[in-house]
Coordinates of C-alpha atoms and ligand atoms in Angstrom, one line a residue:
X1 CA 19.2 -37.8 -13.3
X2 CA 16.3 -38.4 -10.9
X3 CA 12.9 -39.0 -12.1
X4 CA 11.4 -37.7 -8.9
X5 CA 9.5 -34.3 -9.4
X6 CA 11.7 -31.3 -8.5
X7 CA 10.8 -30.2 -4.8
X8 CA 9.9 -26.3 -5.4
X9 CA 10.8 -24.4 -2.0
X10 CA 7.8 -22.2 -1.2
X11 CA 9.2 -18.4 -0.8
X12 CA 8.2 -16.7 2.6
X13 CA 5.4 -14.3 2.1
X14 CA 6.8 -10.7 1.6
X15 CA 5.5 -7.2 1.7
X16 CA 6.8 -3.8 0.8
X17 CA 6.7 -1.8 4.2
X18 CA 7.2 1.9 4.1
X19 CA 7.4 2.2 8.0
X20 CA 6.5 0.4 11.3
X21 CA 6.2 2.5 14.4
X22 CA 4.7 2.8 17.9
X23 CA 2.1 5.7 18.4
X24 CA -1.3 6.5 20.2
X25 CA -4.2 5.3 17.7
X26 CA -5.4 8.6 16.3
X27 CA -8.9 7.6 15.1
X28 CA -11.8 5.1 15.4
X29 CA -12.8 2.9 18.3
X30 CA -9.3 2.4 20.0
X31 CA -8.2 6.0 19.7
X32 CA -5.8 7.0 22.2
X33 CA -4.5 3.3 23.0
X34 CA -0.9 2.6 22.4
X35 CA -0.6 0.9 18.9
X36 CA 1.9 -0.6 16.5
X37 CA 1.5 0.5 13.2
X38 CA 2.5 -1.4 10.0
X39 CA 2.3 0.9 7.1
X40 CA 2.3 -0.8 3.8
X41 CA 3.9 1.0 0.6
X42 CA 1.5 1.7 -2.5
X43 CA -1.8 2.8 -3.1
X44 CA -3.8 3.0 -6.4
X45 CA -5.9 6.1 -5.2
X46 CA -4.7 9.8 -5.2
X47 CA -7.2 11.5 -2.8
X48 CA -6.9 15.3 -2.6
X49 CA -6.3 15.3 0.8
X50 CA -4.0 12.7 1.2
X51 CA -1.5 13.1 4.2
X52 CA 0.6 9.9 3.5
X53 CA 1.8 10.4 -0.1
X54 CA 5.3 9.3 1.1
X55 CA 3.9 5.7 1.2
X56 CA 3.0 5.7 -2.5
X57 CA 6.4 4.4 -3.5
X58 CA 9.8 3.1 -2.0
X59 CA 9.4 1.1 1.0
X60 CA 11.4 -2.0 2.1
X61 CA 10.6 -5.8 1.3
X62 CA 10.1 -7.5 4.4
X63 CA 8.9 -11.0 4.9
X64 CA 5.9 -11.6 7.2
X65 CA 8.0 -13.3 10.0
X66 CA 10.3 -10.0 10.2
X67 CA 7.3 -7.9 10.3
X68 CA 6.0 -9.9 13.1
X69 CA 9.3 -9.9 14.9
X70 CA 9.2 -6.1 14.9
X71 CA 5.9 -5.7 16.1
X72 CA 6.6 -7.9 19.1
X73 CA 9.2 -5.4 20.2
X74 CA 6.6 -3.2 21.5
X75 CA 4.5 -3.9 24.8
X76 CA 0.9 -3.7 23.3
X77 CA -1.7 -6.0 21.9
X78 CA -3.1 -3.5 19.4
X79 CA -1.8 -3.7 15.9
X80 CA -3.1 -1.3 13.0
X81 CA -2.1 -2.3 9.3
X82 CA -2.4 0.7 7.2
X83 CA -1.0 2.4 4.2
X84 CA -1.1 3.7 1.4
X85 CA -3.6 1.1 0.6
X86 CA -2.6 -2.1 2.2
X87 CA -4.8 -4.5 0.5
X88 CA -3.0 -3.5 -2.7
X89 CA -0.5 -6.1 -1.8
X90 CA -2.2 -9.7 -1.8
X91 CA 0.2 -10.8 0.9
X92 CA -1.4 -8.4 3.4
X93 CA -4.2 -10.9 4.1
X94 CA -1.4 -13.5 5.3
X95 CA 0.1 -10.9 7.6
X96 CA -3.3 -10.0 8.9
X97 CA -4.4 -13.9 9.7
X98 CA -0.8 -14.6 11.3
X99 CA -1.2 -11.5 13.6
X100 CA -4.8 -12.6 14.5
X101 CA -3.3 -16.4 15.2
X102 CA -1.1 -14.6 17.6
X103 CA -4.1 -12.9 19.6
X104 CA -3.2 -9.4 18.6
X105 CA -6.1 -7.2 18.5
X106 CA -5.9 -6.1 14.7
X107 CA -7.3 -3.5 12.9
X108 CA -7.1 -2.6 9.2
X109 CA -7.5 0.7 7.5
X110 CA -8.5 0.5 4.2
X111 CA -9.7 3.0 1.2
X112 CA -12.7 1.1 0.4
X113 CA -11.6 0.7 -3.2
X114 CA -10.4 -3.0 -3.1
X115 CA -12.8 -5.9 -2.0
X116 CA -12.3 -6.7 1.5
X117 CA -13.4 -10.5 1.1
X118 CA -10.2 -11.9 1.7
X119 CA -9.6 -10.3 5.0
X120 CA -9.8 -12.5 8.2
X121 CA -13.1 -12.1 10.2
X122 CA -11.1 -11.4 13.4
X123 CA -9.7 -8.2 12.1
X124 CA -11.7 -4.9 12.7
X125 CA -12.0 -3.2 9.2
X126 CA -11.9 0.6 9.3
X127 CA -13.2 1.3 5.8
X128 CA -13.5 4.4 4.1
X129 CA -15.9 5.8 2.0
X130 CA -14.4 8.4 -0.4
X131 CA -16.3 11.5 -0.7
X132 CA -16.5 13.6 -3.8
X133 CA -14.0 16.1 -2.5
X134 CA -11.6 13.2 -2.3
X135 CA -12.0 13.2 -6.4
X136 CA -11.9 9.5 -5.9
X137 CA -15.4 8.7 -5.1
X138 CA -15.7 6.6 -8.4
X139 CA -13.4 4.1 -6.9
X140 CA -15.7 3.2 -4.0
X141 CA -16.7 -0.5 -3.9
X142 CA -20.0 -0.3 -2.4
X143 CA -20.2 -4.2 -2.6
X144 CA -17.5 -4.0 0.4
X145 CA -20.8 -3.3 2.8
X146 CA -21.6 -6.9 2.5
X147 CA -18.5 -7.9 4.3
X148 CA -19.0 -5.8 7.1
X149 CA -19.5 -7.1 10.6
X150 CA -20.8 -5.3 13.7
X151 CA -17.3 -4.5 15.1
X152 CA -16.3 -2.8 11.9
X153 CA -16.3 0.8 11.3
X154 CA -17.1 2.9 8.2
X155 CA -15.2 6.3 7.8
X156 CA -16.3 9.3 6.2
X157 CA -13.6 12.0 5.7
X158 CA -15.8 15.2 5.0
X159 CA -14.4 18.4 3.3
X160 CA -17.4 20.5 3.0
X161 CA -21.2 20.8 2.9
X162 CA -21.6 18.8 -0.4
X163 CA -19.4 16.0 1.1
X164 CA -21.8 16.1 4.3
X165 CA -25.1 15.8 2.3
X166 CA -23.8 13.1 0.1
X167 CA -22.5 11.0 3.0
X168 CA -25.8 11.2 4.6
X169 CA -27.4 9.9 1.5
X170 CA -24.8 6.9 1.3
X171 CA -25.9 6.1 4.9
X172 CA -29.5 5.9 4.2
X173 CA -29.3 4.2 0.7
X174 CA -27.3 1.4 2.3
X175 CA -28.6 1.5 5.8
X176 CA -25.2 1.7 6.9
X177 CA -25.9 2.7 10.7
X178 CA -27.8 -0.7 11.0
X179 CA -24.5 -2.6 9.9
X180 CA -22.0 -1.0 12.0
X181 CA -20.4 2.1 13.7
X182 CA -19.8 5.0 11.4
X183 CA -17.3 7.7 11.6
X184 CA -17.5 11.4 10.6
X185 CA -14.0 13.1 10.5
X186 CA -13.5 16.7 9.5
X187 CA -11.0 16.9 6.7
X188 CA -7.9 18.5 8.3
X189 CA -7.4 22.2 7.4
X190 CA -10.5 22.1 5.1
X191 CA -13.4 22.1 7.3
X192 CA -13.9 23.5 10.8
X193 CA -14.3 20.8 13.3
X194 CA -17.2 22.7 15.2
X195 CA -19.2 23.2 11.9
X196 CA -19.2 19.5 11.3
X197 CA -20.1 18.7 15.1
X198 CA -23.1 21.3 14.6
X199 CA -24.4 19.6 11.6
X200 CA -24.2 15.9 13.0
X201 CA -26.3 17.3 16.2
X202 CA -28.9 19.3 14.3
X203 CA -29.4 16.3 11.8
X204 CA -29.4 13.9 15.0
X205 CA -27.2 11.5 13.0
X206 CA -26.4 8.1 14.5
X207 CA -22.7 8.6 13.9
X208 CA -19.5 9.1 15.9
X209 CA -17.8 12.5 15.3
X210 CA -13.9 12.3 15.6
X211 CA -10.6 14.3 15.3
X212 CA -7.5 13.0 14.2
X213 CA -6.0 12.9 17.5
X214 CA -2.4 12.4 16.3
X215 CA -2.6 15.7 14.1
X216 CA -3.5 17.6 17.0
X217 CA -0.9 16.3 19.1
X218 CA 1.9 16.1 16.4
X219 CA 0.8 18.0 13.4
X220 CA 1.5 16.3 10.0
X221 CA 4.8 14.6 11.0
X222 CA 5.1 11.2 9.3
X223 CA 5.6 8.1 11.7
X224 CA 3.4 9.2 14.5
Ligands
LIG301 S1 -6.8 6.0 -0.1 FE1 -5.5 6.8 1.6 S2 -3.4 6.6 1.1 FE2 -4.5 6.3 -0.9 S3 -4.5 8.4 -1.7 FE3 -6.5 8.2 -0.4 S4 -5.8 9.1 1.4 FE4 -4.0 8.8 0.4

């Protein structure tokens, strides 16, 4: 028997993936740009308006190299890693770093409920703040605001007037509009978009009003 310490092979980083698909970016600064989406499986939250509950479970284990090979099939430099809550899987940070190393323009959609301190600084973070109508507002990790840079975006999905007033208070309390761009999005099917647009203009808020483009083009279908 050898006295040499046994070599332990390092297993490739794996992630559970719900879907990888090519579509138009439906939200945020890159809206309308052809983008590859990597949707990771799992989320610890249960927002009332969630439209991706199909990503809570199931999925397929894939190593990071295989995910990247799939991303490379598409002729775009834009990649969005989403969920579920992608940061619920610790190897997500590896995937993000490797995509950045390959010079992709990488964005991450995250619930704001998990610390973003391990995310590569080259990644554009689109960080949700969960409003009261989501019924998950107690999960907000407001210390995440310390890790934002000017390229990042903070998103409020607004379901009613109470959500709107609450969001205004959060922006003022944390001086969010000095840190990065803020997105206000009407909750699909719950708040009339024109009403939210009128409130934003009435109060002269320094926010970007947005629709979810993909919902207007394709409705609630998954994988678009
Ligand atoms: S954080 Fe996103 S994926 Fe998770 S429950 Fe809320 S809306 Fe759904």
